[in-house]
Tab-separated table of C-alpha atoms in Angstrom:
chain	number	residue	atom	x	y	z
A	10	ARG	CA	157.297	113.903	-0.836
A	11	ILE	CA	154.688	114.756	1.569
A	12	ALA	CA	156.815	112.150	3.647
A	13	ALA	CA	159.629	113.779	3.719
A	14	VAL	CA	158.230	117.466	4.207
A	15	ASP	CA	157.022	115.973	7.504
A	16	ILE	CA	159.961	114.547	8.947
A	17	LEU	CA	162.159	117.330	8.197
A	18	ARG	CA	159.153	119.802	9.957
A	19	GLU	CA	159.560	116.626	12.528
A	20	ALA	CA	155.479	116.740	12.078
A	21	LEU	CA	156.043	112.862	11.073
A	22	PRO	CA	159.277	112.052	13.879
A	23	PRO	CA	160.791	109.109	12.733
A	24	SER	CA	161.038	107.636	15.836
A	25	ASN	CA	157.122	106.658	15.514
A	26	ILE	CA	157.750	105.075	12.985
A	27	GLN	CA	157.136	100.973	13.305
A	28	GLY	CA	158.002	99.922	9.705
A	29	VAL	CA	158.224	101.850	5.954
A	30	ILE	CA	156.728	99.993	2.405
A	31	VAL	CA	158.249	101.000	-0.747
A	32	ALA	CA	156.615	100.270	-3.648
A	33	ASN	CA	157.902	99.431	-7.528
A	34	GLY	CA	161.238	99.218	-5.461
A	35	HIS	CA	163.776	98.619	-8.857
A	36	ARG	CA	163.311	102.318	-8.971
A	37	VAL	CA	164.893	103.215	-6.178
A	38	THR	CA	168.593	105.267	-6.554
A	39	ASP	CA	170.373	107.759	-4.915
A	40	MET	CA	168.486	110.966	-6.105
A	41	SER	CA	165.186	109.356	-6.322
A	42	GLN	CA	162.709	110.368	-2.968
A	43	GLU	CA	162.090	106.903	-1.966
A	44	ALA	CA	165.666	106.842	-0.906
A	45	PHE	CA	165.893	110.139	0.243
A	46	VAL	CA	162.963	109.280	2.982
A	47	VAL	CA	164.652	106.127	3.455
A	48	ARG	CA	167.949	107.441	4.830
A	49	LEU	CA	165.626	110.258	7.220
A	50	PHE	CA	163.427	107.645	8.284
A	51	ARG	CA	167.347	104.836	9.614
A	52	SER	CA	168.781	108.346	10.497
A	53	GLY	CA	166.791	108.702	13.534
A	54	ASN	CA	165.153	105.199	13.586
A	55	ARG	CA	167.054	102.139	13.863
A	56	ARG	CA	165.065	99.805	14.679
A	57	GLY	CA	161.545	100.170	12.579
A	58	PHE	CA	161.033	97.619	8.812
A	59	LEU	CA	161.372	98.966	5.609
A	60	ARG	CA	160.092	95.970	3.177
A	61	ALA	CA	160.783	97.337	-0.598
A	62	LEU	CA	158.194	95.537	-2.694
A	63	THR	CA	158.322	94.508	-7.267
A	64	ASP	CA	156.651	93.036	-8.983
A	65	ARG	CA	158.903	93.836	-11.587
A	66	PRO	CA	162.186	92.008	-10.884
A	67	GLY	CA	163.732	91.830	-14.682
A	68	ASP	CA	164.429	95.838	-14.138
A	69	LEU	CA	166.564	95.006	-11.716
A	70	THR	CA	168.904	93.188	-14.164
A	71	ARG	CA	168.989	96.080	-16.577
A	72	GLY	CA	172.397	98.757	-15.853
A	73	PHE	CA	175.698	97.940	-14.092
A	74	SER	CA	175.477	95.889	-10.310
A	75	LYS	CA	171.207	97.466	-10.010
A	76	VAL	CA	170.221	94.585	-7.121
A	77	ASP	CA	173.329	96.565	-4.941
A	78	GLN	CA	173.054	99.639	-5.868
A	79	VAL	CA	169.225	99.295	-4.790
A	80	VAL	CA	169.582	97.479	-1.545
A	81	LYS	CA	171.780	100.425	-1.436
A	82	CYS	CA	169.967	102.720	-1.179
A	83	LEU	CA	167.221	100.687	0.635
A	84	MET	CA	170.262	99.835	3.273
A	85	THR	CA	168.690	96.236	3.212
A	86	ARG	CA	170.904	93.307	3.782
A	87	GLN	CA	168.394	91.066	1.975
A	88	LEU	CA	166.234	90.143	-1.217
A	89	ASN	CA	164.419	87.558	-1.681
A	90	LEU	CA	162.178	86.548	-5.169
A	91	TRP	CA	159.134	85.025	-4.506
A	92	PRO	CA	157.718	83.259	-8.031
A	93	ARG	CA	154.551	83.316	-8.686
A	94	PHE	CA	154.657	79.860	-9.802
A	95	GLN	CA	155.737	78.290	-6.324
A	96	LEU	CA	153.154	76.499	-4.879
A	97	VAL	CA	153.128	78.158	-1.224
A	98	VAL	CA	153.148	81.048	-3.468
A	99	ARG	CA	150.494	80.111	-5.782
A	100	ALA	CA	148.585	78.651	-2.866
A	101	CYS	CA	148.601	82.249	-1.555
A	102	LEU	CA	146.773	84.552	-3.995
A	103	ASP	CA	144.568	81.621	-5.836
A	104	ALA	CA	142.547	81.503	-1.882
A	105	HIS	CA	142.752	85.779	-2.676
A	106	ALA	CA	141.960	85.795	-5.960
A	107	PRO	CA	141.414	89.658	-6.987
A	108	GLU	CA	137.600	90.524	-8.297
A	109	VAL	CA	137.780	92.467	-11.262
A	110	VAL	CA	135.405	95.002	-12.600
A	111	GLU	CA	135.325	95.491	-16.015
A	112	LEU	CA	134.536	99.359	-17.411
A	113	ARG	CA	134.666	100.091	-21.653
A	114	GLN	CA	134.594	103.067	-22.467
A	115	PRO	CA	133.252	103.017	-26.375
A	116	LEU	CA	135.954	105.149	-29.086
A	117	SER	CA	134.911	107.542	-30.906
A	118	ASN	CA	134.994	107.854	-34.705
A	119	ARG	CA	137.843	110.356	-34.133
A	120	VAL	CA	140.182	108.204	-31.922
A	121	LYS	CA	139.587	104.993	-33.746
A	122	LYS	CA	141.137	107.504	-36.847
A	123	ILE	CA	144.107	108.191	-34.325
A	124	GLN	CA	144.604	104.735	-33.681
A	125	GLU	CA	144.218	103.555	-37.093
A	126	ALA	CA	147.214	105.731	-37.531
A	127	ILE	CA	149.159	105.804	-34.902
A	128	VAL	CA	148.938	101.640	-36.006
A	129	GLN	CA	150.109	102.333	-39.651
A	130	VAL	CA	152.924	104.522	-38.708
A	131	MET	CA	154.334	102.420	-36.351
A	132	GLU	CA	154.332	99.640	-39.284
A	133	GLU	CA	156.374	101.885	-41.414
A	134	CYS	CA	158.864	101.729	-38.604
A	135	MET	CA	159.090	98.456	-38.205
A	136	THR	CA	159.486	97.661	-42.192
A	137	GLU	CA	162.543	100.296	-41.426
A	138	LEU	CA	163.425	99.223	-38.739
A	139	LYS	CA	163.614	95.089	-40.652
A	140	LYS	CA	166.138	96.166	-42.664
A	141	SER	CA	169.022	96.955	-40.179
A	142	LYS	CA	171.312	93.833	-39.678
A	143	HIS	CA	171.551	94.680	-35.748
A	144	VAL	CA	167.112	93.249	-35.710
A	145	ASP	CA	165.713	90.433	-34.269
A	146	THR	CA	163.113	91.169	-36.593
A	147	SER	CA	160.819	87.895	-35.176
A	148	GLU	CA	160.243	90.313	-32.552
A	149	LEU	CA	159.078	93.249	-34.736
A	150	THR	CA	155.659	93.388	-34.539
A	151	VAL	CA	152.809	96.285	-33.714
A	152	GLU	CA	151.089	93.960	-31.007
A	153	ALA	CA	154.151	94.226	-29.061
A	154	GLY	CA	155.801	97.062	-30.116
A	155	LEU	CA	152.096	98.562	-28.027
A	156	PHE	CA	154.342	97.293	-24.342
A	157	LYS	CA	156.468	98.961	-22.711
A	158	SER	CA	159.047	96.045	-22.470
A	159	PHE	CA	159.151	96.008	-26.320
A	160	ASP	CA	161.688	99.116	-25.587
A	161	ARG	CA	164.143	97.025	-23.512
A	162	ILE	CA	163.901	94.201	-25.981
A	163	ILE	CA	165.648	96.567	-29.045
A	164	GLN	CA	168.018	98.433	-26.889
A	165	ARG	CA	169.186	94.994	-25.534
A	166	GLN	CA	170.078	94.008	-29.352
A	167	LEU	CA	171.284	97.252	-30.266
A	168	ASP	CA	172.932	98.314	-27.426
A	169	PRO	CA	176.793	96.134	-27.736
A	170	VAL	CA	176.488	97.436	-31.804
A	171	TRP	CA	174.560	101.227	-30.583
A	172	ASN	CA	178.157	103.053	-31.687
A	173	VAL	CA	178.479	101.683	-35.555
A	174	VAL	CA	174.166	101.719	-35.788
A	175	SER	CA	172.871	104.557	-38.011
A	176	ARG	CA	171.636	107.937	-37.116
A	177	ARG	CA	168.901	106.354	-39.463
A	178	VAL	CA	168.712	103.488	-37.049
A	179	LYS	CA	168.511	105.021	-33.893
A	180	GLN	CA	165.476	107.539	-34.920
A	181	VAL	CA	162.908	104.964	-36.050
A	182	VAL	CA	163.994	103.421	-32.241
A	183	TRP	CA	162.851	107.008	-30.998
A	184	ASP	CA	160.237	107.123	-32.987
A	185	LEU	CA	158.651	103.900	-32.102
A	186	ARG	CA	159.408	104.472	-28.644
A	187	THR	CA	157.132	108.033	-29.319
A	188	LEU	CA	154.527	106.708	-31.296
A	189	ARG	CA	153.365	103.872	-28.137
A	190	ASN	CA	153.466	106.942	-25.972
A	191	LEU	CA	151.406	108.077	-27.857
A	192	ALA	CA	148.939	105.498	-27.586
A	193	ASN	CA	148.427	105.665	-24.571
A	194	PHE	CA	148.039	109.192	-24.158
A	195	LEU	CA	145.495	108.844	-27.380
A	196	LEU	CA	143.397	107.040	-24.013
A	197	ARG	CA	144.683	108.722	-21.026
A	198	TYR	CA	144.470	112.500	-22.338
A	199	ASP	CA	141.064	114.666	-22.727
A	200	ALA	CA	141.137	116.367	-26.097
A	201	VAL	CA	143.133	119.812	-25.591
A	202	THR	CA	146.168	118.492	-23.382
A	203	PHE	CA	146.774	115.480	-26.098
A	204	LEU	CA	146.684	118.025	-28.815
A	205	ARG	CA	149.404	119.912	-26.093
A	206	TYR	CA	151.417	117.463	-26.399
A	207	LEU	CA	151.445	116.842	-29.783
A	208	GLU	CA	151.565	120.472	-30.447
A	209	THR	CA	155.366	119.542	-28.370
A	210	LEU	CA	156.298	116.856	-30.968
A	211	ARG	CA	156.202	118.655	-33.177
A	212	LEU	CA	158.130	121.575	-32.239
A	213	THR	CA	160.911	119.645	-29.988
A	214	GLU	CA	161.152	116.516	-32.410
A	215	GLY	CA	159.944	117.890	-35.707
A	216	SER	CA	163.090	118.224	-37.186
A	217	MET	CA	164.987	114.802	-36.439
A	218	SER	CA	161.365	112.644	-35.988
A	219	MET	CA	160.798	110.382	-39.523
A	220	TRP	CA	157.211	109.408	-38.614
A	221	MET	CA	155.916	113.314	-38.342
A	222	PHE	CA	156.764	113.220	-42.432
A	223	THR	CA	154.203	110.786	-43.398
A	224	GLN	CA	150.778	111.097	-43.900
A	225	HIS	CA	149.211	109.272	-41.213
A	226	ALA	CA	151.249	111.997	-38.930
A	227	HIS	CA	148.708	114.617	-41.119
A	228	THR	CA	145.126	112.146	-40.301
A	229	ILE	CA	146.450	112.287	-36.551
A	230	PHE	CA	147.164	115.725	-36.254
A	231	GLU	CA	144.430	116.807	-38.365
A	232	GLN	CA	141.781	114.842	-36.126
A	233	ALA	CA	143.494	115.385	-33.227
A	234	ARG	CA	142.342	118.512	-33.725
A	235	ARG	CA	139.060	118.310	-34.953
A	236	ARG	CA	138.861	116.957	-31.981
A	237	VAL	CA	139.289	120.031	-30.121
A	238	TYR	CA	138.099	122.340	-32.344
A	239	ALA	CA	134.669	122.959	-34.459
A	240	LEU	CA	133.919	124.926	-37.102
A	241	ARG	CA	130.631	125.813	-37.827
A	242	LYS	CA	129.206	128.485	-40.509
A	243	PRO	CA	127.543	131.458	-38.842
A	244	PRO	CA	123.185	131.465	-39.551
A	245	VAL	CA	122.626	133.617	-42.139
A	246	SER	CA	120.596	136.274	-41.565
A	247	PRO	CA	117.002	136.834	-44.178
A	248	GLU	CA	118.524	140.012	-45.318
A	249	GLY	CA	121.304	138.780	-46.882
């Protein structure tokens, strides 16, 4: 966004840009800001280099002609795939191994209770989803449900029969996606923001979602409120 504004205001002339490197190239679309910046760059600079990087090549296989669309938006002509198991790539990565420093913050008791409740609700949703004959139950585990790729696995199985899948199964798929995001936001958001997100979910999805009516959902909301609000009785004066 900053680059687009600077180029449009001519504070950053495209002719002065030697090249552009786009991260997460798989996310580029016609309407994305990256594609807009690339068009501005190419409109005033035909010689500068342009490189787009991604560590998720599998996303380029989703949809219709995804690779062609991304290459067109980036105004490039060549696509290079560098698998990690190739000797050249592996030798380069081993020679520049990153130094990882892990800092772990212990979770509070209320956060642990919310996590346990989310896992319990996800297990109930998994049990409901296993009743469908359209889903391969071998990949339906709570551990897999916590990763973003789980949504794609389920969606890939249901896409060919999505029009015949019952409304209940569709809702379970959406609920699992919501619960996965909830588990992620619990560790990323502060207590107030997380509670506000929960209240927003209740307003937007409360009448449709199935997990909202479970006992564990009550635990999630209750513990989230106790993280924010604390009821304290005023001290009693000696006079009574």
